[in-house]
Coordinates of C-alpha atoms in Angstrom, one line a residue:
X185 CA 19.2 -9.0 3.7
X186 CA 18.9 -8.6 0.1
X187 CA 19.8 -5.4 -1.2
X188 CA 17.6 -3.9 -4.0
X189 CA 18.4 -1.2 -6.6
X190 CA 15.6 0.6 -8.1
X191 CA 16.2 0.8 -11.7
X192 CA 17.9 3.6 -12.8
X193 CA 17.6 5.7 -9.3
X194 CA 20.7 4.0 -8.1
X195 CA 18.9 4.0 -5.0
X196 CA 20.0 0.9 -3.2
X197 CA 18.4 -0.3 0.0
X198 CA 17.3 -3.5 1.9
X199 CA 14.4 -5.4 0.4
X200 CA 12.5 -4.4 3.6
X201 CA 11.0 -0.8 3.7
X202 CA 8.5 1.2 5.9
X203 CA 5.1 2.4 4.6
X204 CA 4.4 5.4 6.5
X205 CA 0.4 5.6 5.9
X206 CA -0.4 3.9 8.9
X207 CA 1.5 6.6 11.4
X208 CA -1.0 9.1 10.7
X209 CA -3.1 7.0 13.2
X210 CA -0.9 7.4 16.0
X211 CA 0.3 10.0 18.3
X212 CA 3.5 11.9 17.0
X213 CA 5.4 10.6 19.9
X214 CA 4.6 6.9 19.0
X215 CA 5.4 7.7 15.4
X216 CA 8.7 9.3 16.3
X217 CA 9.5 5.9 18.2
X218 CA 8.3 3.4 15.6
X219 CA 10.5 5.5 12.7
X220 CA 13.6 5.7 14.6
X221 CA 13.2 2.3 15.7
X222 CA 12.9 1.1 12.3
X223 CA 16.0 3.1 11.2
X224 CA 17.8 1.6 14.1
X225 CA 16.5 -1.8 13.1
X226 CA 18.1 -1.3 9.5
X227 CA 15.2 -0.1 7.5
X228 CA 16.4 2.7 5.0
X229 CA 13.5 3.7 2.8
X230 CA 10.3 5.3 3.9
X231 CA 7.3 6.0 1.7
X232 CA 4.8 8.6 2.7
X233 CA 2.3 10.9 0.6
X234 CA 0.8 14.6 0.9
X235 CA -2.8 13.0 1.3
X236 CA -1.6 10.9 4.4
X237 CA -2.5 14.0 6.7
X238 CA 0.4 14.4 9.1
X239 CA 2.6 11.7 7.9
X240 CA 5.4 13.8 6.4
X241 CA 5.4 16.0 9.7
X242 CA 6.0 12.9 11.8
X243 CA 9.0 11.8 9.5
X244 CA 10.3 15.4 9.6
X245 CA 10.1 15.0 13.6
X246 CA 11.8 11.6 13.4
X247 CA 14.5 12.5 11.0
X248 CA 14.7 16.4 10.5
X249 CA 18.4 17.2 10.3
X250 CA 19.1 13.3 10.2
X251 CA 18.4 12.0 7.0
X252 CA 21.8 10.8 6.3
X253 CA 21.4 7.1 4.6
X254 CA 17.8 7.4 4.5
X255 CA 15.4 7.6 1.4
X256 CA 12.0 9.1 1.3
X257 CA 9.6 9.0 -1.4
X258 CA 6.5 10.9 -1.2
X259 CA 3.4 11.9 -3.5
X260 CA 1.4 14.3 -5.0
X261 CA -2.3 14.0 -6.1
X262 CA -2.4 17.3 -7.6
X263 CA -4.2 17.8 -10.7
X264 CA -2.8 21.1 -12.0
X265 CA 1.1 22.1 -12.2
X266 CA 0.2 25.1 -9.4
X267 CA -1.1 22.5 -7.0
X268 CA 2.0 20.1 -7.7
X269 CA 4.4 22.8 -6.9
X270 CA 2.5 24.0 -3.7
X271 CA 2.2 20.0 -2.7
X272 CA 6.3 19.7 -3.0
X273 CA 6.9 23.0 -1.1
X274 CA 4.4 21.6 1.7
X275 CA 6.2 18.2 1.5
X276 CA 9.6 19.7 1.6
X277 CA 8.8 21.8 4.8
X278 CA 7.4 19.2 6.7
X279 CA 9.9 16.6 5.9
X280 CA 12.5 19.0 6.7
X281 CA 14.4 18.3 3.7
X282 CA 16.0 20.3 0.8
X283 CA 14.8 17.5 -1.7
X284 CA 12.5 14.3 -2.1
X285 CA 14.4 11.3 -3.4
X286 CA 11.4 10.1 -5.5
X287 CA 8.4 12.1 -6.1
X288 CA 5.5 10.4 -7.3
X289 CA 2.3 11.1 -9.1
X290 CA -0.4 9.7 -6.8
X291 CA -2.9 7.1 -7.8
X292 CA -2.5 8.4 -11.5
X293 CA -5.6 7.5 -13.5
X294 CA -3.3 8.3 -16.7
X295 CA 0.3 8.2 -17.8
X296 CA 1.2 11.9 -17.6
X297 CA 3.6 12.7 -20.4
X298 CA 5.6 15.8 -21.8
X299 CA 3.1 17.6 -24.4
X300 CA -0.2 15.9 -22.9
X301 CA -1.6 19.4 -22.5
X302 CA -1.6 18.7 -18.6
X303 CA 1.8 20.4 -17.8
X304 CA 2.1 17.8 -15.2
X305 CA 5.4 15.7 -16.1
X306 CA 6.9 19.3 -17.3
X307 CA 6.2 20.6 -13.7
X308 CA 7.9 17.6 -12.6
X309 CA 10.9 18.1 -14.9
X310 CA 11.2 21.8 -13.6
X311 CA 11.1 20.6 -9.7
X312 CA 14.1 17.8 -11.0
X313 CA 15.9 21.0 -12.9
X314 CA 16.0 22.8 -9.7
X315 CA 16.9 20.2 -7.4
X316 CA 14.0 19.8 -5.2
X317 CA 13.2 16.3 -6.6
X318 CA 15.9 13.6 -7.4
X319 CA 13.6 11.0 -9.4
X320 CA 10.4 11.2 -10.9
X321 CA 7.7 8.2 -9.8
X322 CA 4.2 7.3 -10.2
X323 CA 1.8 5.3 -8.5
X324 CA -1.2 3.4 -9.9
X325 CA -3.9 0.8 -9.0
X326 CA -5.0 -0.1 -12.5
X327 CA -3.1 -2.7 -14.5
X328 CA -3.8 -1.1 -17.7
X329 CA -2.4 2.3 -16.6
X330 CA 0.4 0.5 -15.1
X331 CA 1.4 -1.2 -18.3
X332 CA 1.2 1.9 -20.3
X333 CA 3.8 3.9 -17.5
X334 CA 6.3 1.1 -18.0
X335 CA 5.9 1.2 -21.8
X336 CA 6.1 5.1 -21.8
X337 CA 9.8 4.8 -20.4
X338 CA 9.2 8.3 -18.6
X339 CA 9.2 7.1 -15.2
X340 CA 12.2 5.8 -13.0
X341 CA 9.8 3.8 -10.4
X342 CA 6.6 2.3 -10.5
X343 CA 4.2 1.7 -7.0
X344 CA 1.5 -0.8 -7.6
X345 CA -0.1 -3.3 -5.5
X346 CA 1.9 -6.3 -5.6
X347 CA 1.7 -9.6 -3.3
X348 CA 1.2 -13.2 -3.8
X349 CA -2.6 -12.6 -4.4
X350 CA -1.8 -10.7 -7.3
X351 CA -3.0 -11.9 -10.9
X352 CA -0.4 -13.5 -13.2
X353 CA -0.8 -10.5 -15.1
X354 CA 0.0 -8.1 -12.4
X355 CA 3.0 -10.5 -11.5
X356 CA 4.2 -9.9 -14.9
X357 CA 4.8 -6.2 -14.1
X358 CA 8.0 -7.2 -12.2
X359 CA 9.5 -8.5 -15.3
X360 CA 8.2 -5.6 -17.4
X361 CA 9.6 -3.3 -15.0
X362 CA 13.0 -5.2 -15.0
X363 CA 13.3 -5.2 -18.7
X364 CA 12.7 -1.3 -18.6
X365 CA 15.2 -0.8 -15.9
X366 CA 12.8 0.5 -13.7
X367 CA 12.1 0.0 -9.9
X368 CA 8.7 -1.5 -8.7
X369 CA 7.7 -0.4 -5.3
X370 CA 5.2 -3.1 -3.9
X371 CA 2.3 -1.4 -2.0
X372 CA -0.3 -3.3 -0.2
X373 CA 1.9 -6.3 -0.1
X374 CA -0.6 -7.6 2.7
X375 CA -3.6 -7.1 0.4
X376 CA -5.2 -4.5 2.9
X377 CA -4.9 -6.9 5.9
X378 CA -5.9 -10.2 4.0
X379 CA -2.5 -11.4 4.2
X380 CA -1.9 -12.9 7.6
X381 CA 1.2 -14.8 7.3
X382 CA 4.2 -12.1 7.2
X383 CA 7.0 -14.9 6.6
X384 CA 4.9 -16.2 3.3
X385 CA 4.4 -12.0 2.3
X386 CA 8.0 -11.4 2.7
X387 CA 9.5 -14.5 0.8
X388 CA 7.0 -14.1 -2.0
X389 CA 8.5 -10.7 -2.8
X390 CA 12.1 -11.5 -1.8
X391 CA 12.2 -14.0 -5.2
X392 CA 12.3 -10.5 -7.2
X393 CA 15.4 -8.7 -7.2
X394 CA 13.8 -5.6 -8.5
X395 CA 10.8 -5.2 -6.2
X396 CA 10.9 -3.1 -2.9
X397 CA 8.0 -3.9 -0.7
X398 CA 6.7 -1.0 1.9
X399 CA 4.9 -2.4 4.5
X400 CA 2.4 -0.5 6.4
X401 CA 3.3 -0.2 9.9
X402 CA 1.5 1.3 12.9
X403 CA 2.5 -0.8 16.0
X404 CA 5.6 -1.6 17.6
X405 CA 5.0 -5.3 17.3
X406 CA 4.3 -5.0 13.7
X407 CA 7.7 -3.4 13.3
X408 CA 9.5 -6.1 15.2
X409 CA 8.0 -8.9 13.0
X410 CA 9.5 -7.1 9.9
X411 CA 12.7 -6.2 11.5
X412 CA 13.2 -10.1 12.3
X413 CA 13.6 -10.5 8.9
X414 CA 16.9 -8.6 8.9
X415 CA 18.0 -11.2 11.2
X416 CA 16.6 -14.2 9.5
X417 CA 15.1 -13.6 6.2
X418 CA 12.0 -15.6 5.5
X419 CA 12.6 -18.1 2.3
X420 CA 10.1 -19.8 0.0
X421 CA 10.2 -23.1 1.5
X422 CA 8.0 -25.9 0.0
X423 CA 5.9 -25.6 2.8
X424 CA 5.0 -22.0 2.1
X425 CA 4.8 -22.1 -1.4
X426 CA 1.8 -24.9 -0.7
X427 CA 0.5 -22.1 2.0
X428 CA 0.5 -19.7 -1.0
X429 CA -1.3 -21.9 -3.4
X430 CA -3.9 -22.5 -0.8
X431 CA -4.4 -18.8 0.0
X432 CA -4.8 -18.0 -3.8
X433 CA -7.7 -20.6 -4.2
X434 CA -9.5 -19.1 -1.4
X435 CA -8.8 -15.7 -2.5
X436 CA -9.1 -15.8 -6.2
X437 CA -11.7 -13.3 -7.6
X438 CA -13.6 -10.4 -6.5
X439 CA -12.4 -9.1 -2.8
X440 CA -12.2 -5.8 -1.4
X441 CA -8.6 -4.8 -0.4
X442 CA -9.7 -2.3 1.9
X443 CA -8.2 0.8 0.2
X444 CA -11.0 3.4 0.8
X445 CA -10.7 5.0 -2.6
X446 CA -14.3 4.5 -2.9
X447 CA -15.4 6.8 -0.3
X448 CA -17.4 9.0 0.8
X449 CA -20.6 7.1 0.2
X450 CA -23.4 9.4 0.1
X451 CA -25.4 6.9 2.3
X452 CA -22.7 6.8 4.6
X453 CA -21.7 3.3 4.3
X454 CA -18.1 2.2 5.5
X455 CA -17.6 0.4 2.2
X456 CA -13.9 -0.5 2.8
X457 CA -14.9 -2.4 5.8
X458 CA -18.5 -3.5 4.8
X459 CA -17.2 -4.9 1.6
X460 CA -14.6 -7.2 2.9
X461 CA -16.4 -8.0 6.5
X462 CA -17.0 -11.8 5.5
X463 CA -13.3 -12.0 4.8
X464 CA -11.9 -10.3 7.9
X465 CA -14.1 -12.1 10.5
X466 CA -12.5 -15.4 9.4
X467 CA -9.2 -14.1 8.8
X468 CA -8.5 -11.5 11.4
X469 CA -11.2 -12.5 13.9
X470 CA -12.1 -9.9 16.4
X471 CA -15.1 -9.4 18.7
X472 CA -15.4 -5.8 17.0
X473 CA -16.5 -7.3 13.9
X474 CA -19.8 -8.3 15.4
X475 CA -20.2 -6.1 18.1
X476 CA -23.4 -3.7 18.2
X477 CA -21.5 -0.9 16.4
X478 CA -20.5 -3.0 13.4
X479 CA -23.9 -4.5 13.0
X480 CA -25.2 -0.9 12.4
X481 CA -22.7 0.0 10.0
X482 CA -23.5 -3.2 8.2
X483 CA -27.2 -2.4 7.9
X484 CA -26.5 0.8 6.4
X485 CA -25.9 -1.2 3.4
X486 CA -29.8 -1.5 3.2
X487 CA -29.9 2.1 2.5
X488 CA -27.5 2.0 -0.6
X489 CA -28.7 4.7 -3.2
X490 CA -27.4 2.6 -6.2
X491 CA -25.5 5.5 -7.2
X492 CA -22.6 3.7 -8.3
X493 CA -19.8 6.2 -7.3
X494 CA -18.3 3.5 -5.4
X495 CA -18.0 1.2 -8.5
X496 CA -16.7 4.0 -10.6
X497 CA -13.9 5.1 -8.1
X498 CA -12.7 1.4 -7.2
X499 CA -9.1 1.1 -8.4
X500 CA -9.7 -2.9 -9.0
X501 CA -12.8 -2.1 -11.0
X502 CA -15.1 -4.3 -8.4
X503 CA -19.0 -4.4 -8.7
X504 CA -19.1 -2.8 -5.3
X505 CA -23.0 -2.5 -4.7
X506 CA -23.2 -6.1 -5.2
X507 CA -20.0 -7.2 -3.2
X508 CA -21.7 -5.3 -0.2
X509 CA -24.9 -6.9 -0.6
X510 CA -23.3 -10.4 -0.6
X511 CA -21.4 -9.7 2.4
X512 CA -24.7 -8.2 4.4
X513 CA -26.3 -11.5 3.6
X514 CA -23.4 -13.5 4.9
X515 CA -23.0 -11.3 7.9
X516 CA -26.8 -11.8 8.7
X517 CA -26.3 -15.7 8.7
X518 CA -23.3 -15.4 10.9
X519 CA -25.2 -13.4 13.7
X520 CA -28.1 -15.9 13.4
X521 CA -25.4 -19.0 13.7
X522 CA -26.4 -20.2 10.1
X523 CA -22.6 -20.5 9.0
X524 CA -19.4 -21.0 10.3
X525 CA -16.8 -18.3 11.3
X526 CA -13.9 -20.5 11.6
X527 CA -10.5 -18.8 11.1
X528 CA -8.3 -19.5 8.0
X529 CA -5.4 -19.1 10.5
X530 CA -2.8 -21.7 9.8
X531 CA -0.3 -23.2 11.9
X532 CA 2.6 -21.3 10.5
X533 CA 1.1 -18.2 11.6
X534 CA 0.2 -18.9 15.0

């Protein structure tokens, strides 16, 4: 397994890390078993956030008092220095740690700088001087913000959505981070569930020697799939290259990654599922997509208020209202039997 060093942090770990957002959806006992199995299987880097409900607490239950050899990155979505300090104290208590290895601004809408009037970067420097954090990182979803962050030279790591579906401009972030001696932490490496070939996802990122993927893991079978790459790492074979090119052709353009930052919707629409139902039905087939409960959710699109809140919140700058309408129209054709829902699954995925 290739080892990755995250820029000037000096943190060196296997290129196969644990994204702890999904463990908020399972019981504490299940989460502890998953996390300890991940450590046993070779994972050394764990990413979480204050916003992920009880994820930090579950990490603390799993590793409290036994963090040796492990690294944790967490995040604050605070908008004031006072809120940042409060978040940090909560994270330290729940994680059962004396310090955070990488403390990140969460989904930053700007590149915080010293002297910008917010006091946010100064609060990070204060926490670092106090020994409560080791390294300052930041996460972003908008490409322009990410580029500004790298150019600033103020951060040791950038966390950004990065997968084989990334645009050429997004893929260029890896080289920009390399030149800046900055670690790139790849979130959403499965594009919110639209990437279904783990081998292709892993092999694509393995091309980069400065990118650390954090796989969102919720179930034991998912974890074992990623741990399997410690034994036999996937490589970017001609077959996988061809597969990825085909995937890019099918998914180039406007599609929802399911992140949920558009929520809540004033009309009660489950936007992060409804805006990508056409793809999910075909790429991740499940009877639940066509069940009465989902049909009722999709029909809520008819009651869209046209307020534009979802569009303004979307980190990918999608035209969400129109995307919802197109998905509803396709969904109705599927229910009527007018269009095929043949899966995109390939032999390599079966």
